[in-house]
Short mmCIF file of the C-alpha atoms (twelve columns), coordinates in Angstrom:
data_MODEL
# 
_entry.id   MODEL 
# 
loop_
_atom_site.group_PDB 
_atom_site.id 
_atom_site.type_symbol 
_atom_site.label_atom_id 
_atom_site.label_alt_id 
_atom_site.label_comp_id 
_atom_site.label_asym_id 
_atom_site.label_seq_id 
_atom_site.Cartn_x 
_atom_site.Cartn_y 
_atom_site.Cartn_z 
_atom_site.pdbx_PDB_model_num 
ATOM 1   C CA . UNK A 1   64.138 -5.475  103.950 1 
ATOM 2   C CA . UNK A 2   61.782 -4.542  106.593 1 
ATOM 3   C CA . UNK A 3   60.839 -6.392  109.626 1 
ATOM 4   C CA . UNK A 4   59.851 -6.731  113.204 1 
ATOM 5   C CA . UNK A 5   59.891 -7.853  116.629 1 
ATOM 6   C CA . UNK A 6   56.667 -10.506 117.778 1 
ATOM 7   C CA . UNK A 7   56.872 -11.205 121.509 1 
ATOM 8   C CA . UNK A 8   57.469 -8.807  124.492 1 
ATOM 9   C CA . UNK A 9   59.316 -10.071 127.790 1 
ATOM 10  C CA . UNK A 10  56.720 -9.838  130.368 1 
ATOM 11  C CA . UNK A 11  55.196 -7.366  131.345 1 
ATOM 12  C CA . UNK A 12  52.193 -5.306  133.315 1 
ATOM 13  C CA . UNK A 13  50.177 -3.256  131.551 1 
ATOM 14  C CA . UNK A 14  49.494 0.555   132.468 1 
ATOM 15  C CA . UNK A 15  49.538 3.924   129.878 1 
ATOM 16  C CA . UNK A 16  51.831 5.606   131.270 1 
ATOM 17  C CA . UNK A 17  55.419 2.629   130.009 1 
ATOM 18  C CA . UNK A 18  55.373 2.100   126.784 1 
ATOM 19  C CA . UNK A 19  55.929 -2.261  125.948 1 
ATOM 20  C CA . UNK A 20  59.043 -3.170  126.367 1 
ATOM 21  C CA . UNK A 21  59.492 -3.938  121.986 1 
ATOM 22  C CA . UNK A 22  60.943 -2.956  119.371 1 
ATOM 23  C CA . UNK A 23  59.699 -1.114  116.311 1 
ATOM 24  C CA . UNK A 24  56.771 -2.885  114.683 1 
ATOM 25  C CA . UNK A 25  56.982 -3.666  110.171 1 
ATOM 26  C CA . UNK A 26  56.479 -1.636  108.507 1 
ATOM 27  C CA . UNK A 27  55.704 -3.240  105.306 1 
ATOM 28  C CA . UNK A 28  51.859 -4.530  104.707 1 
ATOM 29  C CA . UNK A 29  50.820 -8.438  104.483 1 
ATOM 30  C CA . UNK A 30  50.801 -9.730  101.274 1 
ATOM 31  C CA . UNK A 31  47.910 -12.637 101.054 1 
ATOM 32  C CA . UNK A 32  49.443 -16.086 100.794 1 
ATOM 33  C CA . UNK A 33  47.826 -19.548 99.955  1 
ATOM 34  C CA . UNK A 34  44.638 -21.067 101.094 1 
ATOM 35  C CA . UNK A 35  42.727 -21.147 104.049 1 
ATOM 36  C CA . UNK A 36  45.047 -23.361 106.492 1 
ATOM 37  C CA . UNK A 37  45.310 -23.945 109.982 1 
ATOM 38  C CA . UNK A 38  47.538 -23.822 113.118 1 
ATOM 39  C CA . UNK A 39  50.231 -26.012 113.948 1 
ATOM 40  C CA . UNK A 40  51.825 -25.556 117.710 1 
ATOM 41  C CA . UNK A 41  54.915 -27.556 119.191 1 
ATOM 42  C CA . UNK A 42  54.332 -30.490 116.674 1 
ATOM 43  C CA . UNK A 43  50.814 -30.879 117.223 1 
ATOM 44  C CA . UNK A 44  47.840 -29.553 114.803 1 
ATOM 45  C CA . UNK A 45  45.225 -27.904 116.236 1 
ATOM 46  C CA . UNK A 46  42.548 -28.580 113.936 1 
ATOM 47  C CA . UNK A 47  41.952 -28.809 110.097 1 
ATOM 48  C CA . UNK A 48  43.906 -32.214 107.804 1 
ATOM 49  C CA . UNK A 49  47.299 -32.741 108.893 1 
ATOM 50  C CA . UNK A 50  47.647 -33.165 105.073 1 
ATOM 51  C CA . UNK A 51  47.263 -28.900 104.273 1 
ATOM 52  C CA . UNK A 52  50.092 -28.368 106.021 1 
ATOM 53  C CA . UNK A 53  53.635 -26.695 105.585 1 
ATOM 54  C CA . UNK A 54  54.966 -25.919 108.236 1 
ATOM 55  C CA . UNK A 55  57.689 -28.713 109.303 1 
ATOM 56  C CA . UNK A 56  60.095 -29.625 112.005 1 
ATOM 57  C CA . UNK A 57  63.182 -29.122 109.765 1 
ATOM 58  C CA . UNK A 58  62.335 -25.559 108.678 1 
ATOM 59  C CA . UNK A 59  63.511 -25.188 112.684 1 
ATOM 60  C CA . UNK A 60  66.251 -27.853 111.894 1 
ATOM 61  C CA . UNK A 61  67.470 -25.407 108.884 1 
ATOM 62  C CA . UNK A 62  67.618 -22.111 111.436 1 
ATOM 63  C CA . UNK A 63  70.016 -24.259 113.880 1 
ATOM 64  C CA . UNK A 64  71.933 -25.545 111.203 1 
ATOM 65  C CA . UNK A 65  72.375 -21.451 110.397 1 
ATOM 66  C CA . UNK A 66  72.495 -20.022 113.751 1 
ATOM 67  C CA . UNK A 67  75.599 -22.801 114.397 1 
ATOM 68  C CA . UNK A 68  77.141 -22.133 110.813 1 
ATOM 69  C CA . UNK A 69  77.816 -18.294 112.004 1 
ATOM 70  C CA . UNK A 70  78.379 -18.888 115.416 1 
ATOM 71  C CA . UNK A 71  81.097 -21.180 114.373 1 
ATOM 72  C CA . UNK A 72  82.425 -18.941 111.493 1 
ATOM 73  C CA . UNK A 73  81.791 -21.753 109.394 1 
ATOM 74  C CA . UNK A 74  82.553 -21.330 105.770 1 
ATOM 75  C CA . UNK A 75  80.507 -24.538 104.046 1 
ATOM 76  C CA . UNK A 76  76.607 -23.836 103.918 1 
ATOM 77  C CA . UNK A 77  74.500 -25.503 105.582 1 
ATOM 78  C CA . UNK A 78  73.163 -28.470 104.445 1 
ATOM 79  C CA . UNK A 79  70.328 -28.183 102.063 1 
ATOM 80  C CA . UNK A 80  67.095 -27.879 103.001 1 
ATOM 81  C CA . UNK A 81  64.333 -30.778 102.401 1 
ATOM 82  C CA . UNK A 82  61.334 -28.264 102.193 1 
ATOM 83  C CA . UNK A 83  59.016 -26.223 100.600 1 
ATOM 84  C CA . UNK A 84  61.300 -23.312 98.871  1 
ATOM 85  C CA . UNK A 85  57.033 -21.658 98.667  1 
ATOM 86  C CA . UNK A 86  56.986 -17.850 99.601  1 
ATOM 87  C CA . UNK A 87  55.116 -16.790 102.486 1 
ATOM 88  C CA . UNK A 88  55.250 -13.847 105.274 1 
ATOM 89  C CA . UNK A 89  57.292 -15.804 108.280 1 
ATOM 90  C CA . UNK A 90  59.018 -14.664 112.152 1 
ATOM 91  C CA . UNK A 91  61.571 -16.789 113.899 1 
ATOM 92  C CA . UNK A 92  62.059 -16.700 117.473 1 
ATOM 93  C CA . UNK A 93  64.786 -17.797 119.634 1 
ATOM 94  C CA . UNK A 94  63.818 -18.600 123.334 1 
ATOM 95  C CA . UNK A 95  66.546 -19.474 126.177 1 
ATOM 96  C CA . UNK A 96  66.569 -21.836 129.213 1 
ATOM 97  C CA . UNK A 97  63.527 -24.041 130.641 1 
ATOM 98  C CA . UNK A 98  61.551 -21.012 131.589 1 
ATOM 99  C CA . UNK A 99  61.633 -20.651 127.658 1 
ATOM 100 C CA . UNK A 100 62.693 -16.860 127.915 1 
ATOM 101 C CA . UNK A 101 62.820 -14.614 125.226 1 
ATOM 102 C CA . UNK A 102 65.968 -14.418 123.749 1 
ATOM 103 C CA . UNK A 103 64.689 -12.498 119.822 1 
ATOM 104 C CA . UNK A 104 62.230 -12.750 117.771 1 
ATOM 105 C CA . UNK A 105 62.139 -10.574 113.865 1 
ATOM 106 C CA . UNK A 106 60.182 -11.522 111.027 1 
ATOM 107 C CA . UNK A 107 58.786 -10.299 107.544 1 
ATOM 108 C CA . UNK A 108 54.990 -9.370  106.325 1 
ATOM 109 C CA . UNK A 109 56.781 -9.268  102.476 1 
ATOM 110 C CA . UNK A 110 56.078 -13.103 100.753 1 
ATOM 111 C CA . UNK A 111 60.265 -14.734 101.408 1 
ATOM 112 C CA . UNK A 112 60.979 -18.179 99.726  1 
ATOM 113 C CA . UNK A 113 61.690 -19.832 102.486 1 
ATOM 114 C CA . UNK A 114 64.819 -21.403 101.775 1 
ATOM 115 C CA . UNK A 115 66.481 -18.048 101.338 1 
ATOM 116 C CA . UNK A 116 64.070 -15.996 104.046 1 
ATOM 117 C CA . UNK A 117 65.131 -18.717 106.655 1 
ATOM 118 C CA . UNK A 118 68.268 -18.420 106.900 1 
ATOM 119 C CA . UNK A 119 68.132 -14.652 106.552 1 
ATOM 120 C CA . UNK A 120 65.373 -14.190 109.518 1 
ATOM 121 C CA . UNK A 121 67.129 -16.879 112.034 1 
ATOM 122 C CA . UNK A 122 70.539 -14.723 112.491 1 
ATOM 123 C CA . UNK A 123 68.313 -11.677 111.877 1 
ATOM 124 C CA . UNK A 124 66.697 -12.587 114.836 1 
ATOM 125 C CA . UNK A 125 68.959 -14.168 116.989 1 
ATOM 126 C CA . UNK A 126 71.458 -11.856 116.592 1 
ATOM 127 C CA . UNK A 127 70.021 -8.375  115.862 1 
ATOM 128 C CA . UNK A 128 66.799 -8.172  117.877 1 
ATOM 129 C CA . UNK A 129 67.590 -4.149  119.241 1 
ATOM 130 C CA . UNK A 130 66.211 -5.695  122.534 1 
ATOM 131 C CA . UNK A 131 68.525 -7.877  123.555 1 
ATOM 132 C CA . UNK A 132 72.488 -9.051  123.467 1 
ATOM 133 C CA . UNK A 133 72.736 -11.322 120.292 1 
ATOM 134 C CA . UNK A 134 73.291 -14.842 121.249 1 
ATOM 135 C CA . UNK A 135 76.291 -15.820 122.470 1 
ATOM 136 C CA . UNK A 136 77.454 -19.636 121.208 1 
ATOM 137 C CA . UNK A 137 77.725 -20.899 125.068 1 
ATOM 138 C CA . UNK A 138 73.746 -20.392 124.909 1 
ATOM 139 C CA . UNK A 139 72.950 -23.414 122.518 1 
ATOM 140 C CA . UNK A 140 72.503 -26.281 124.164 1 
ATOM 141 C CA . UNK A 141 69.826 -24.031 125.521 1 
ATOM 142 C CA . UNK A 142 67.898 -22.817 122.650 1 
ATOM 143 C CA . UNK A 143 64.649 -24.038 121.674 1 
ATOM 144 C CA . UNK A 144 63.394 -22.212 117.908 1 
ATOM 145 C CA . UNK A 145 60.484 -21.999 116.439 1 
ATOM 146 C CA . UNK A 146 59.662 -21.128 113.135 1 
ATOM 147 C CA . UNK A 147 55.699 -19.489 112.388 1 
ATOM 148 C CA . UNK A 148 53.874 -18.989 108.456 1 
ATOM 149 C CA . UNK A 149 52.147 -16.353 108.643 1 
ATOM 150 C CA . UNK A 150 48.469 -16.716 106.800 1 
ATOM 151 C CA . UNK A 151 45.533 -15.907 106.623 1 
ATOM 152 C CA . UNK A 152 44.912 -12.060 106.856 1 
ATOM 153 C CA . UNK A 153 41.568 -10.405 106.655 1 
ATOM 154 C CA . UNK A 154 40.908 -6.835  107.304 1 
ATOM 155 C CA . UNK A 155 39.060 -6.259  110.518 1 
ATOM 156 C CA . UNK A 156 35.880 -4.653  111.299 1 
ATOM 157 C CA . UNK A 157 36.874 -2.575  114.385 1 
ATOM 158 C CA . UNK A 158 39.840 -3.294  116.782 1 
ATOM 159 C CA . UNK A 159 37.591 -5.958  119.076 1 
ATOM 160 C CA . UNK A 160 37.237 -8.309  115.607 1 
ATOM 161 C CA . UNK A 161 39.298 -10.950 116.631 1 
ATOM 162 C CA . UNK A 162 40.392 -14.150 118.627 1 
ATOM 163 C CA . UNK A 163 42.597 -14.132 121.199 1 
ATOM 164 C CA . UNK A 164 44.829 -17.380 120.962 1 
ATOM 165 C CA . UNK A 165 43.557 -17.509 117.457 1 
ATOM 166 C CA . UNK A 166 44.331 -14.763 115.693 1 
ATOM 167 C CA . UNK A 167 48.014 -12.264 115.148 1 
ATOM 168 C CA . UNK A 168 46.820 -8.822  114.755 1 
ATOM 169 C CA . UNK A 169 48.725 -5.842  113.030 1 
ATOM 170 C CA . UNK A 170 47.704 -2.624  114.026 1 
ATOM 171 C CA . UNK A 171 48.007 1.035   111.912 1 
ATOM 172 C CA . UNK A 172 47.435 3.845   113.800 1 
ATOM 173 C CA . UNK A 173 48.339 8.164   113.502 1 
ATOM 174 C CA . UNK A 174 50.396 9.902   115.509 1 
ATOM 175 C CA . UNK A 175 49.677 13.782  115.590 1 
ATOM 176 C CA . UNK A 176 50.335 14.559  112.636 1 
ATOM 177 C CA . UNK A 177 53.211 12.303  111.091 1 
ATOM 178 C CA . UNK A 178 53.160 11.650  107.489 1 
ATOM 179 C CA . UNK A 179 54.141 7.915   108.454 1 
ATOM 180 C CA . UNK A 180 51.691 5.243   110.089 1 
ATOM 181 C CA . UNK A 181 53.028 3.543   112.873 1 
ATOM 182 C CA . UNK A 182 52.657 -0.480  112.635 1 
ATOM 183 C CA . UNK A 183 53.314 -3.245  115.431 1 
ATOM 184 C CA . UNK A 184 51.985 -6.434  115.429 1 
ATOM 185 C CA . UNK A 185 51.936 -9.839  118.175 1 
ATOM 186 C CA . UNK A 186 52.179 -13.402 116.386 1 
ATOM 187 C CA . UNK A 187 48.754 -15.637 117.922 1 
ATOM 188 C CA . UNK A 188 50.726 -16.883 121.343 1 
ATOM 189 C CA . UNK A 189 51.047 -12.973 122.108 1 
ATOM 190 C CA . UNK A 190 48.286 -12.785 123.861 1 
ATOM 191 C CA . UNK A 191 46.638 -15.717 125.657 1 
ATOM 192 C CA . UNK A 192 50.879 -16.440 127.144 1 
ATOM 193 C CA . UNK A 193 50.348 -12.435 128.328 1 
ATOM 194 C CA . UNK A 194 47.405 -13.446 129.810 1 
ATOM 195 C CA . UNK A 195 46.007 -9.823  127.875 1 
ATOM 196 C CA . UNK A 196 42.143 -9.823  126.816 1 
ATOM 197 C CA . UNK A 197 41.635 -7.959  123.601 1 
ATOM 198 C CA . UNK A 198 41.548 -4.595  124.888 1 
ATOM 199 C CA . UNK A 199 45.069 -4.859  126.887 1 
ATOM 200 C CA . UNK A 200 46.483 -6.697  123.731 1 
ATOM 201 C CA . UNK A 201 45.740 -3.470  122.044 1 
ATOM 202 C CA . UNK A 202 46.785 -1.126  124.490 1 
ATOM 203 C CA . UNK A 203 50.062 -2.857  124.574 1 
ATOM 204 C CA . UNK A 204 50.220 -2.880  121.083 1 
ATOM 205 C CA . UNK A 205 49.398 0.857   120.714 1 
ATOM 206 C CA . UNK A 206 53.059 1.764   123.570 1 
ATOM 207 C CA . UNK A 207 54.844 -0.726  121.526 1 
ATOM 208 C CA . UNK A 208 54.186 1.122   118.267 1 
ATOM 209 C CA . UNK A 209 55.304 4.397   119.712 1 
ATOM 210 C CA . UNK A 210 52.029 5.834   121.603 1 
ATOM 211 C CA . UNK A 211 52.808 8.050   124.144 1 
ATOM 212 C CA . UNK A 212 50.077 9.332   124.891 1 
ATOM 213 C CA . UNK A 213 46.472 8.305   127.334 1 
ATOM 214 C CA . UNK A 214 44.742 5.516   125.548 1 
ATOM 215 C CA . UNK A 215 41.332 6.249   125.478 1 
ATOM 216 C CA . UNK A 216 38.387 4.256   123.344 1 
ATOM 217 C CA . UNK A 217 37.959 6.868   120.414 1 
ATOM 218 C CA . UNK A 218 42.375 6.322   119.476 1 
ATOM 219 C CA . UNK A 219 40.916 2.610   119.826 1 
ATOM 220 C CA . UNK A 220 38.151 3.216   117.042 1 
ATOM 221 C CA . UNK A 221 40.700 4.827   115.232 1 
ATOM 222 C CA . UNK A 222 43.326 1.433   114.563 1 
ATOM 223 C CA . UNK A 223 43.259 -0.014  111.348 1 
ATOM 224 C CA . UNK A 224 43.862 -4.571  112.600 1 
ATOM 225 C CA . UNK A 225 44.521 -6.873  110.315 1 
ATOM 226 C CA . UNK A 226 44.575 -10.548 111.535 1 
ATOM 227 C CA . UNK A 227 46.348 -13.127 110.520 1 
ATOM 228 C CA . UNK A 228 46.418 -16.576 111.235 1 
ATOM 229 C CA . UNK A 229 49.937 -18.722 112.008 1 
ATOM 230 C CA . UNK A 230 51.269 -22.063 111.247 1 
ATOM 231 C CA . UNK A 231 53.971 -22.625 113.814 1 
ATOM 232 C CA . UNK A 232 56.550 -25.485 115.275 1 
ATOM 233 C CA . UNK A 233 59.269 -25.442 117.994 1 
ATOM 234 C CA . UNK A 234 62.089 -27.671 118.079 1 
ATOM 235 C CA . UNK A 235 64.507 -27.457 121.013 1 
ATOM 236 C CA . UNK A 236 68.609 -27.568 120.303 1 
ATOM 237 C CA . UNK A 237 67.924 -30.822 122.378 1 
ATOM 238 C CA . UNK A 238 65.398 -32.941 119.683 1 
ATOM 239 C CA . UNK A 239 67.333 -30.897 116.904 1 
ATOM 240 C CA . UNK A 240 70.465 -32.743 117.647 1 
ATOM 241 C CA . UNK A 241 68.776 -36.352 117.375 1 
ATOM 242 C CA . UNK A 242 67.233 -35.175 114.319 1 
ATOM 243 C CA . UNK A 243 70.527 -34.629 112.592 1 
ATOM 244 C CA . UNK A 244 72.092 -37.815 114.142 1 
ATOM 245 C CA . UNK A 245 69.215 -39.484 112.895 1 
ATOM 246 C CA . UNK A 246 70.120 -37.634 109.083 1 
ATOM 247 C CA . UNK A 247 73.684 -39.054 109.641 1 
ATOM 248 C CA . UNK A 248 72.949 -42.952 110.898 1 
ATOM 249 C CA . UNK A 249 70.636 -42.385 107.559 1 
ATOM 250 C CA . UNK A 250 73.585 -41.627 105.184 1 
ATOM 251 C CA . UNK A 251 76.018 -44.183 106.861 1 
ATOM 252 C CA . UNK A 252 78.175 -41.453 108.452 1 
ATOM 253 C CA . UNK A 253 77.972 -42.908 112.088 1 
# 
């Protein structure tokens, strides 16, 4: 199944060095549910709160899956208590107080959430080619983010999107290669890096493998799809607290 990474290590932009990231996804986005709004770190930024699909339990489930994997546990993780609707999704792992990126992989192909989160929790933690696999002794300093992608729209041009609001996926041609190249950044990436729209586009071109000088003509040739996301983040400490609450409710403590 095709997958792509979502972010970058902190970098300076120039036209000679590629962005530090693995290749973008090669599948096309599927339109999903009706218009939704963004959700960051447990806080809804707009729209009615009962319209959200994202839940903290999605991060809890990703932690459960990763712990099982690292501990070689044969027992499956507890059954998820959230919807199993289909969404394109990304799972991101970060580490330490500075929240350094440790892995971020997802898919634009809509997945049933139970299987999709189980698959990408492990893939992003263990198979992001930019990083070594996450180790057991890192667990206590990990942060997990789940992003559900929504509202896919074909943009008018490479500037038809808003930093901090839209994620973008670009498709472009390199010379006479038969297949177009693609690359994506989730909505938060450009804002976190302090980039404007042109800098973000240039970084994505490098991420997708474009090595020549980037001209305005090249930028205008890009096919750009913009999208939004619901996102939530939980630290390992918050994950353990939620697990403790569940055990108390079940009379296991």
